Coordinates of C-alpha atoms and ligand atoms in Angstrom, one line a residue:
M1 CA 0.0 0.0 0.0
A2 CA 1.3 3.4 -1.0
T3 CA 1.7 5.7 2.0
G4 CA 3.5 8.8 0.8
T5 CA 1.8 12.1 0.6
P6 CA 1.0 12.9 -3.0
V7 CA 3.2 16.0 -3.0
R8 CA 1.8 16.8 -6.5
P9 CA -1.6 15.2 -6.6
H10 CA -3.1 14.8 -10.1
M11 CA -6.5 15.2 -11.7
L12 CA -8.0 12.4 -13.8
I13 CA -9.2 13.7 -17.2
N14 CA -10.1 11.4 -20.0
G15 CA -8.3 8.5 -18.3
K16 CA -5.0 10.4 -17.8
L17 CA -3.6 11.5 -14.5
V18 CA -2.7 15.1 -15.3
E19 CA -1.5 18.4 -13.8
A20 CA -3.4 21.6 -14.6
S21 CA -2.8 22.5 -18.3
D22 CA -1.4 25.9 -17.2
G23 CA 0.6 24.4 -14.4
K24 CA -1.2 26.3 -11.7
T25 CA -1.4 24.8 -8.2
F26 CA -2.8 25.9 -4.9
P27 CA -1.3 25.0 -1.5
V28 CA -3.1 22.8 1.1
Y29 CA -1.9 23.1 4.7
N30 CA -2.2 20.7 7.6
P31 CA -4.6 22.6 9.9
A32 CA -3.2 20.9 13.0
T33 CA 0.4 22.1 12.3
R34 CA 0.1 24.6 9.5
A35 CA 2.9 22.7 7.6
I36 CA 2.4 22.5 3.9
S37 CA 0.7 19.2 2.9
A38 CA 0.6 19.4 -0.9
H39 CA 0.5 21.6 -3.9
V40 CA -2.7 20.7 -5.7
P41 CA -3.6 21.3 -9.4
E42 CA -6.1 24.2 -9.9
A43 CA -8.3 23.1 -12.8
S44 CA -8.5 25.9 -15.4
I45 CA -11.4 26.7 -17.6
D46 CA -9.8 24.6 -20.3
D47 CA -9.3 21.6 -17.9
T48 CA -12.9 21.8 -16.8
N49 CA -14.2 22.0 -20.4
A50 CA -11.8 19.1 -21.3
A51 CA -13.2 16.9 -18.5
V52 CA -16.8 17.6 -19.7
A53 CA -15.9 16.9 -23.3
A54 CA -14.2 13.6 -22.3
A55 CA -17.3 12.6 -20.3
K56 CA -19.5 13.5 -23.2
A57 CA -17.5 11.4 -25.6
A58 CA -17.4 8.4 -23.2
F59 CA -21.2 8.5 -22.6
P60 CA -22.5 6.6 -25.6
A61 CA -20.4 3.5 -25.0
W62 CA -20.8 3.6 -21.2
S63 CA -24.5 4.0 -21.3
A64 CA -24.9 1.2 -23.8
M65 CA -22.7 -1.2 -21.8
G66 CA -25.4 -2.4 -19.5
G67 CA -25.5 -2.5 -15.7
A68 CA -23.9 -5.8 -15.1
K69 CA -20.7 -4.8 -16.9
R70 CA -20.6 -1.3 -15.4
A71 CA -20.9 -2.9 -12.0
G72 CA -17.6 -4.7 -12.4
Y73 CA -15.7 -1.4 -12.4
L74 CA -17.6 -0.2 -9.4
K75 CA -16.8 -3.4 -7.5
K76 CA -13.1 -3.1 -8.3
L77 CA -13.1 0.5 -7.1
A78 CA -14.8 -0.6 -3.8
A79 CA -12.1 -3.1 -3.2
L80 CA -9.4 -0.6 -3.8
L81 CA -11.0 1.9 -1.5
R82 CA -11.1 -0.6 1.3
E83 CA -7.5 -1.6 0.7
N84 CA -6.4 2.0 0.9
K85 CA -8.6 3.1 3.8
E86 CA -5.8 4.1 6.1
E87 CA -4.0 6.2 3.5
L88 CA -7.2 7.9 2.6
A89 CA -7.9 8.7 6.3
R90 CA -4.4 10.2 6.6
L91 CA -4.8 12.3 3.5
D92 CA -8.1 13.8 4.7
S93 CA -6.5 14.3 8.1
I94 CA -3.5 16.3 6.8
A95 CA -5.8 18.4 4.6
M96 CA -8.7 19.2 6.8
G97 CA -7.9 17.9 10.3
V98 CA -10.3 15.0 10.8
P99 CA -9.0 12.6 13.4
V100 CA -8.0 9.3 11.7
A101 CA -9.6 7.5 14.6
T102 CA -13.0 8.8 13.5
H103 CA -12.5 8.5 9.8
H104 CA -14.7 5.8 8.4
Y105 CA -15.4 7.5 5.1
A106 CA -13.3 5.3 2.8
L107 CA -15.4 2.4 4.0
T108 CA -18.7 4.2 3.5
A109 CA -17.6 5.2 0.0
A110 CA -16.7 1.5 -0.7
A111 CA -20.1 0.4 0.7
N112 CA -21.8 2.8 -1.8
F113 CA -19.8 1.4 -4.8
D114 CA -20.7 -2.1 -3.7
H115 CA -24.3 -1.4 -3.0
Y116 CA -25.0 0.3 -6.4
S117 CA -23.1 -2.4 -8.2
E118 CA -25.9 -4.7 -7.1
A119 CA -28.8 -2.3 -7.0
W120 CA -29.1 -1.5 -10.7
T121 CA -31.5 -4.4 -11.3
T122 CA -34.2 -2.5 -9.4
V123 CA -34.4 0.3 -12.0
Q124 CA -37.6 -0.4 -13.9
G125 CA -40.2 1.4 -15.9
Q126 CA -44.0 1.4 -15.6
A127 CA -47.0 0.6 -17.8
S128 CA -50.4 2.2 -17.6
V129 CA -53.6 0.1 -17.5
N130 CA -55.8 3.2 -18.0
T131 CA -55.0 3.9 -21.7
P132 CA -57.5 1.9 -23.9
G133 CA -56.1 1.3 -27.4
L134 CA -52.6 2.0 -26.3
V135 CA -49.6 -0.1 -25.1
T136 CA -47.6 2.1 -22.8
M137 CA -44.2 2.0 -21.0
T138 CA -41.8 4.3 -19.4
L139 CA -38.1 4.2 -19.9
R140 CA -35.5 5.3 -17.3
Q141 CA -32.5 6.8 -19.2
P142 CA -29.3 8.4 -18.0
Y143 CA -28.9 12.2 -18.4
G144 CA -25.5 12.0 -20.0
V145 CA -22.7 14.1 -18.4
V146 CA -23.3 14.6 -14.7
A147 CA -21.3 17.0 -12.5
L148 CA -20.7 16.3 -8.8
I149 CA -19.5 19.1 -6.5
I150 CA -18.6 18.0 -3.0
P151 CA -17.6 19.7 0.2
W152 CA -14.6 19.2 2.4
N153 CA -16.0 17.7 5.6
A154 CA -16.3 14.1 4.5
P155 CA -14.9 14.0 0.9
C156 CA -14.6 10.2 0.4
H157 CA -18.2 9.7 1.7
F158 CA -19.7 12.3 -0.7
L159 CA -17.6 11.0 -3.6
G160 CA -19.1 7.5 -3.1
S161 CA -22.7 8.5 -2.3
K162 CA -22.9 10.6 -5.5
A163 CA -20.6 9.0 -8.1
A164 CA -21.7 5.4 -7.5
P165 CA -25.4 5.9 -8.4
A166 CA -24.5 8.3 -11.2
L167 CA -22.2 5.9 -12.8
I168 CA -24.2 2.7 -12.4
T169 CA -27.2 4.2 -14.1
G170 CA -25.1 4.9 -17.2
N171 CA -24.1 8.5 -16.8
T172 CA -20.5 9.8 -17.1
V173 CA -19.1 12.0 -14.4
V174 CA -17.0 15.0 -13.7
L175 CA -16.4 15.3 -10.0
K176 CA -14.9 18.4 -8.4
S177 CA -13.3 18.1 -5.0
S178 CA -13.2 20.9 -2.4
E179 CA -10.2 23.2 -2.4
K180 CA -9.9 22.5 1.4
A181 CA -9.7 18.7 1.2
P182 CA -8.6 17.5 -2.3
L183 CA -5.9 15.0 -1.2
A184 CA -7.9 11.8 -0.5
V185 CA -10.0 12.5 -3.6
A186 CA -6.8 12.9 -5.7
R187 CA -5.7 9.5 -4.4
I188 CA -9.1 8.1 -5.4
A189 CA -8.5 9.5 -8.9
E190 CA -5.5 7.1 -9.0
L191 CA -7.6 4.2 -7.7
V192 CA -10.2 5.0 -10.4
S193 CA -7.4 4.7 -13.0
E194 CA -6.2 1.5 -11.4
A195 CA -9.8 0.0 -11.5
G196 CA -9.6 0.4 -15.3
F197 CA -12.7 2.6 -15.9
P198 CA -12.8 3.5 -19.6
P199 CA -11.3 6.9 -20.4
G200 CA -13.7 9.8 -19.8
V201 CA -16.2 7.9 -17.8
F202 CA -15.1 9.1 -14.4
N203 CA -13.2 12.4 -14.4
I204 CA -11.9 14.0 -11.2
I205 CA -10.7 17.6 -11.0
S206 CA -9.5 19.8 -8.2
G207 CA -9.8 23.5 -7.7
H208 CA -11.8 26.4 -6.2
G209 CA -15.4 27.2 -6.8
V210 CA -14.3 29.7 -9.4
P211 CA -13.5 28.9 -12.1
S212 CA -14.1 25.1 -12.2
G213 CA -17.2 24.8 -10.0
Q214 CA -18.8 27.7 -11.8
I215 CA -18.0 26.4 -15.2
L216 CA -19.6 23.0 -14.4
S217 CA -22.7 24.8 -13.1
R218 CA -23.2 26.8 -16.3
H219 CA -21.9 24.2 -18.8
M220 CA -24.4 23.5 -21.5
D221 CA -23.2 19.8 -21.8
V222 CA -23.8 19.0 -18.1
R223 CA -27.3 17.8 -17.8
A224 CA -27.5 17.1 -14.1
L225 CA -25.5 18.4 -11.1
S226 CA -25.5 17.1 -7.6
F227 CA -24.1 19.4 -5.0
T228 CA -23.4 19.1 -1.3
G229 CA -22.1 22.3 0.4
S230 CA -23.3 25.6 1.8
S231 CA -26.7 27.1 1.1
R232 CA -24.9 30.2 -0.3
T233 CA -23.1 28.2 -2.9
G234 CA -26.2 26.0 -3.6
K235 CA -28.1 29.2 -4.6
L236 CA -25.3 30.3 -6.9
I237 CA -25.3 26.9 -8.6
Q238 CA -29.1 27.0 -9.0
E239 CA -28.8 30.5 -10.6
E240 CA -26.2 29.4 -13.1
A241 CA -28.3 26.4 -14.0
A242 CA -31.4 28.5 -14.5
R243 CA -29.5 31.0 -16.6
T244 CA -28.0 28.3 -18.9
N245 CA -29.6 25.0 -19.7
L246 CA -31.8 24.4 -16.7
K247 CA -29.8 21.3 -15.8
K248 CA -31.4 19.2 -13.1
V249 CA -29.9 20.3 -9.7
I250 CA -29.9 18.3 -6.5
L251 CA -28.9 20.3 -3.5
E252 CA -27.8 19.0 -0.1
L253 CA -27.1 22.2 2.0
G254 CA -26.5 23.6 5.4
G255 CA -28.3 23.1 8.7
K256 CA -29.0 24.6 12.1
S257 CA -30.4 21.5 13.6
P258 CA -32.4 21.6 16.9
A259 CA -32.6 18.8 19.6
L260 CA -35.6 19.1 21.9
V261 CA -35.1 17.5 25.3
F262 CA -38.2 17.0 27.5
E263 CA -38.0 16.5 31.2
D264 CA -38.9 12.7 30.9
A265 CA -35.9 12.0 28.6
N266 CA -33.2 9.5 29.5
L267 CA -30.7 12.2 30.6
E268 CA -27.5 10.2 30.4
K269 CA -28.2 8.9 26.9
T270 CA -29.4 12.3 25.7
V271 CA -26.3 14.1 27.0
E272 CA -24.0 11.5 25.5
Q273 CA -25.7 11.6 22.0
T274 CA -26.3 15.4 21.7
Q275 CA -22.7 16.1 22.8
F276 CA -21.3 13.6 20.2
S277 CA -23.5 15.2 17.5
I278 CA -21.9 18.6 17.9
Q279 CA -18.4 17.4 18.8
V280 CA -17.7 14.9 16.1
N281 CA -15.6 16.3 13.2
S282 CA -15.2 19.4 15.5
G283 CA -18.8 20.5 14.7
Q284 CA -18.2 20.5 11.0
V285 CA -21.2 18.4 10.2
C286 CA -24.2 19.7 8.3
M287 CA -26.7 17.9 10.6
A288 CA -25.0 18.6 13.9
N289 CA -27.4 19.5 16.7
S290 CA -26.1 23.1 17.1
R291 CA -29.2 24.2 19.0
I292 CA -30.4 22.3 22.0
Y293 CA -33.7 23.2 23.7
V294 CA -34.1 21.7 27.2
Q295 CA -37.2 21.8 29.3
K296 CA -36.6 24.3 32.2
S297 CA -37.2 21.8 35.0
I298 CA -34.2 19.7 34.0
A299 CA -32.1 22.4 32.4
S300 CA -29.4 22.9 35.1
K301 CA -28.8 19.2 35.5
F302 CA -28.6 18.7 31.7
I303 CA -26.3 21.6 31.2
E304 CA -23.8 20.5 33.9
A305 CA -23.6 17.0 32.5
F306 CA -23.3 18.3 28.9
K307 CA -20.5 20.6 29.8
T308 CA -18.5 17.9 31.6
K309 CA -18.9 15.6 28.6
F310 CA -18.1 18.2 26.0
A311 CA -15.0 19.5 27.9
G312 CA -13.7 15.9 27.8
A313 CA -13.1 16.0 24.1
R314 CA -9.5 14.9 23.4
A315 CA -7.9 17.6 21.2
G316 CA -4.5 16.8 19.7
N317 CA -2.7 15.6 16.6
P318 CA -5.5 14.1 14.4
L319 CA -3.0 11.4 13.2
D320 CA -2.8 10.2 16.8
K321 CA -5.3 7.4 17.4
E322 CA -6.2 8.8 20.8
T323 CA -7.4 12.2 19.4
N324 CA -11.1 12.7 18.9
H325 CA -11.1 16.5 18.5
G326 CA -9.3 17.9 15.5
P327 CA -8.7 21.5 14.4
Q328 CA -11.1 23.4 12.2
A329 CA -10.5 22.7 8.5
D330 CA -8.4 25.8 7.7
E331 CA -7.7 29.3 8.8
I332 CA -10.9 30.7 7.1
Q333 CA -13.1 28.2 9.0
Y334 CA -11.2 29.0 12.3
R335 CA -11.6 32.7 12.0
N336 CA -15.2 32.4 11.0
V337 CA -16.0 30.2 14.0
L338 CA -14.2 32.7 16.3
K339 CA -16.1 35.6 14.9
Y340 CA -19.4 33.8 15.8
I341 CA -18.0 33.0 19.3
E342 CA -17.3 36.7 19.8
E343 CA -20.8 37.6 18.7
G344 CA -22.1 34.9 21.0
K345 CA -20.2 36.4 24.0
K346 CA -22.1 39.7 23.4
S347 CA -25.6 38.2 22.9
G348 CA -25.6 35.2 25.2
T349 CA -23.8 33.7 28.3
L350 CA -20.6 31.8 27.7
A351 CA -20.7 28.6 29.8
L352 CA -17.8 26.6 28.4
G353 CA -14.8 27.2 26.2
G354 CA -14.9 30.2 23.9
N355 CA -11.3 30.3 22.9
G356 CA -9.2 29.6 19.8
K357 CA -6.0 27.7 20.5
L358 CA -3.8 28.8 17.6
E359 CA -1.3 30.6 19.8
S360 CA -0.8 27.7 22.1
T361 CA -1.0 24.8 19.7
N362 CA 0.0 26.3 16.3
G363 CA -3.1 24.6 14.8
F364 CA -6.6 25.8 14.2
F365 CA -8.1 24.2 17.3
I366 CA -11.2 25.6 19.0
E367 CA -12.4 24.7 22.5
P368 CA -15.7 23.0 22.8
T369 CA -18.0 25.9 23.4
V370 CA -21.4 26.3 25.0
F371 CA -23.6 29.4 25.1
L372 CA -26.7 29.7 27.3
D373 CA -29.7 32.2 27.2
T374 CA -28.9 33.3 23.6
P375 CA -31.7 35.3 22.0
E376 CA -33.5 33.4 19.3
T377 CA -32.9 36.4 17.0
S378 CA -29.1 36.5 17.4
R379 CA -26.8 35.6 14.5
I380 CA -25.2 32.7 16.4
T381 CA -28.6 31.1 16.9
K382 CA -29.8 31.7 13.3
E383 CA -26.7 31.1 11.2
E384 CA -24.6 28.0 10.6
V385 CA -21.4 28.2 12.7
F386 CA -19.9 24.9 11.6
G387 CA -17.7 24.5 14.6
P388 CA -17.8 22.9 18.1
V389 CA -20.2 25.5 19.3
V390 CA -23.6 24.8 20.8
I391 CA -26.5 27.0 21.9
I392 CA -28.4 25.6 24.9
N393 CA -31.7 27.4 25.5
T394 CA -34.8 26.4 27.5
F395 CA -38.5 26.0 27.0
E396 CA -41.5 25.4 29.2
T397 CA -44.2 23.9 26.9
E398 CA -44.3 21.6 23.9
A399 CA -45.7 24.3 21.7
E400 CA -42.9 26.7 22.7
A401 CA -40.3 24.0 21.9
I402 CA -41.7 23.3 18.5
A403 CA -42.0 27.0 17.6
K404 CA -38.3 27.7 18.6
A405 CA -37.1 24.6 16.7
N406 CA -38.9 25.7 13.6
D407 CA -37.9 29.3 13.7
T408 CA -35.1 28.9 11.3
E409 CA -34.4 29.0 7.5
F410 CA -32.9 25.5 7.7
G411 CA -34.5 22.1 8.0
L412 CA -32.1 19.2 7.7
Y413 CA -32.3 17.2 10.9
A414 CA -34.1 17.6 14.2
A415 CA -34.2 15.4 17.3
V416 CA -36.7 14.9 20.1
Y417 CA -36.0 13.2 23.4
T418 CA -38.9 12.0 25.5
R419 CA -40.3 8.8 26.9
D420 CA -43.8 9.8 25.9
V421 CA -44.6 8.1 22.6
S422 CA -47.5 10.3 21.6
R423 CA -45.6 13.4 22.3
A424 CA -42.6 12.1 20.3
M425 CA -44.8 11.5 17.3
R426 CA -46.7 14.8 17.7
V427 CA -43.4 16.7 17.8
A428 CA -41.9 14.7 15.0
K429 CA -44.8 15.5 12.7
A430 CA -44.6 19.2 13.6
L431 CA -40.9 19.7 13.0
E432 CA -40.0 21.3 9.7
S433 CA -37.2 19.0 8.9
G434 CA -36.2 16.4 6.4
Y435 CA -35.0 14.0 9.1
V436 CA -36.2 13.6 12.7
G437 CA -34.6 11.4 15.4
I438 CA -36.7 10.2 18.3
N439 CA -34.5 9.4 21.3
C440 CA -31.5 9.7 19.0
T441 CA -29.8 12.4 17.0
S442 CA -27.5 13.0 14.2
P443 CA -25.2 11.7 12.8
L444 CA -27.4 8.6 13.1
T445 CA -29.3 7.9 9.9
G446 CA -30.7 4.9 8.1
I447 CA -28.7 4.2 4.9
D448 CA -31.7 3.3 2.8
L449 CA -33.9 6.2 4.0
P450 CA -34.2 9.4 2.1
F451 CA -31.8 12.1 3.3
G452 CA -32.3 15.8 2.5
G453 CA -33.5 19.2 3.7
Y454 CA -36.7 21.1 4.1
K455 CA -36.5 24.9 3.4
S456 CA -33.1 26.3 2.6
S457 CA -31.4 23.0 3.6
G458 CA -31.8 21.8 0.1
Q459 CA -33.9 20.2 -2.6
G460 CA -34.1 16.5 -3.5
R461 CA -33.3 13.5 -1.5
E462 CA -30.3 11.1 -1.5
G463 CA -30.1 7.5 -0.1
W464 CA -29.7 4.0 -1.3
L465 CA -33.3 3.7 -2.5
Y466 CA -33.4 7.2 -3.9
S467 CA -30.1 8.4 -5.5
M468 CA -30.3 6.4 -8.7
N469 CA -33.5 8.4 -9.4
N470 CA -31.6 11.6 -9.3
F471 CA -29.6 10.5 -12.3
L472 CA -32.3 9.1 -14.5
E473 CA -34.7 10.8 -16.9
T474 CA -38.2 9.3 -17.4
K475 CA -39.5 8.9 -20.9
S476 CA -43.1 7.9 -21.6
I477 CA -43.7 5.8 -24.7
I478 CA -47.2 5.1 -26.1
M479 CA -48.0 2.8 -29.0
Q480 CA -51.4 2.7 -30.7
I481 CA -52.7 -0.7 -31.5
D482 CA -54.6 -1.2 -34.7
E483 CA -58.2 -2.4 -34.1
A484 CA -58.7 -6.0 -35.3
Ligands
LIG1 P1 -19.0 25.4 0.1 O1 -20.4 25.7 -0.4 O2 -18.1 26.5 0.4 O3 -18.2 24.5 -1.0 C1 -18.7 23.3 -1.4 C2 -18.2 23.0 -2.8 O4 -18.7 24.0 -3.7 C3 -16.6 23.1 -2.9 O5 -16.2 22.1 -3.8 C4 -16.4 24.5 -3.5 O6 -15.2 24.6 -4.2 C5 -17.6 24.6 -4.4 N1 -17.9 26.0 -4.8 C6 -17.7 27.1 -4.1 N2 -18.2 28.2 -4.8 C7 -18.7 27.7 -6.0 C8 -19.4 28.3 -7.1 N3 -19.6 29.6 -7.2 N4 -19.9 27.5 -8.0 C9 -19.7 26.1 -8.0 N5 -19.1 25.5 -7.0 C10 -18.6 26.3 -6.0 O7 -19.3 24.4 1.3 P2 -18.2 23.8 2.2 O8 -17.6 24.9 3.1 O9 -17.2 23.0 1.4 O10 -19.0 22.8 3.1 C11 -19.7 23.1 4.2 C12 -21.1 23.3 4.0 O11 -21.6 22.1 3.4 C13 -21.9 23.6 5.2 O12 -22.9 24.5 4.9 C14 -22.6 22.2 5.5 O13 -23.7 22.3 6.2 C15 -22.8 21.7 4.1 N6 -23.0 20.3 4.0 C16 -24.2 19.8 3.8 C17 -24.4 18.4 3.8 C18 -25.8 17.8 3.5 O14 -25.8 16.6 3.2 N7 -26.9 18.5 3.5 C19 -23.4 17.6 4.1 C20 -22.1 18.1 4.3 C21 -21.9 19.5 4.3

C-alpha cells in the first residue's frame, strides 16, 4: 500500500492523471500544524471543459454497456477503497484535520460502490392500465454528463454517495473536490485509474469554486448536477443552471439542527448523544445539533452533565489514534467560528470554552464551546457556525419548543428526546425537517432512507433507494394498437 503524501496530486481527465494545463497549483496546509501538505492542481477553464468533453465522448459506450458490466468497475473500485482506507484517512487528516480514529469514510464510499453495483437491477419502468387502445411504457434513461461538486467535511463519503449511483445508471461523471480537502480525492483518482474505468467515464478535477465549479454549473453539456455544500453556494449553482440549460440540480445544503429535550428524557443517553453530534468532526457536520432546547425543569442538570462531557473531548494531533477532537479545516473556518463566538459572547452567556488555540497549539483548534440564554434572533442562533459551538436554551411547553425549533431557515435534521410516545410522534410531525430522530440524534441515519433538507437546507433526496432516481430521466412511450 502506498503511504507517501502525493506532493503533487493529479487530476483524472479522459483516463489520464494530469496536472493543470497551465501548471497552476494551490497549497493545502495541515490545519493541525500549518505545515504544507501538498500543492494541488487548480483546474483551469480549459481543464474543466476538457473533462466535460471527455465525459460527453465516453457517454454513448458507457450507457450502452449495461448495468452488469458497469458494476464490475464499481466493485473493483470498492475493493481498492477498502485496501487504501488508512492512507485515505491520513490524506483527509493532513488536509482538513479530521482525526484518523473517527475517519470511516473510505469504508462508507466503498459500501456505496458495492451497493450500487448490485442495485441497478431495481431500475424499472412502468406501464399504464388506463389507456385503452394503447400499449404504454416508461423508460428510465441516464442524463449524459453529470457534474458532482462535493464539500470538504467528508470528501470520500460524498464521492461514493454521488458517483456510484450516477455511474451505475449509465451517466458519465465530472467530480470536483473541495479546495480545502482535495488530497484523498486525488488519491481516489489514482484508484479509479487502477480500477480500469474506460477513459472519460469518471473524471476527477480539483480547484476552487471559481473557475471550475462555476464552469460546471453553467456548462451546456452538463445535464444534471448534484451538489453538497453551503446554502450560499447552492443558490449560486441554481442560478447558473437557471441562466443556462436548466440542468437538473440536486442540493444538499447547510443546517442549524435543533434537539428538543423533554423532562422525561433519559438524561444520560441524551447528553451522550447530543454532545457527540456537535463534537464529532469538530462540529463541521451539516446535521450537527447546534441548537439544544431543554425543558426548564431539568435544564441545570442537563447543562452541567453536557459541559462535563463536552469538555472531555480529546484535542490533539489528528493522526494520533487517541485524538477525537481535531482542528477546524483551515484558517478561514477557524476565523469564521471565532467571529461567531465573539458575537455569542455579546448576545448570550458563555458557559464553556470560547477560545481559539492557535497561539498555544500552532493549529486551528477551537475549544468545545457552550452558550446559554442566547436570544432566538441572534446571529449565532440563526446562522450555521460549523464549529464545536452549541447553543443551549430552555422551554416550558411543547408548543414553545416546536416554535423555537422551527424558527429557522434551515430544516435538515431535528431530534426529540422524550419517553412519551404520543408526544414524540406529535413533535416529529410538527418539526419542519427532512429528518427527525426520536430518542436519537445526528449523525445517526438509516442508509436506505431518504436524506435531504426542508426549506433552505436543500432540494431533492439522497439515499440507497433514492439516489439512482436523481440521475435518470423518465420517458413515456405510447403505442397505438390497430383495431382487429
Ligand atoms: P461550500 O459551499 O463553500 O463549498 C462546497 C463546494 O462548492 C466546494 O467544492 C467548492 O469549491 C464549491 N464551490 C464554491 N463556490 C462555488 C461556485 N460559485 N460554483 C460552484 N461550486 C462552488 O461548502 P463547504 O464549506 O465545502 O461545506 C460546508 C457546507 O456544506 C456547510 O454549509 C454544510 O452544512 C454543508 N454540508 C451539507 C451536507 C448535506 O448533506 N446537506 C453535508 C455536508 C456538508
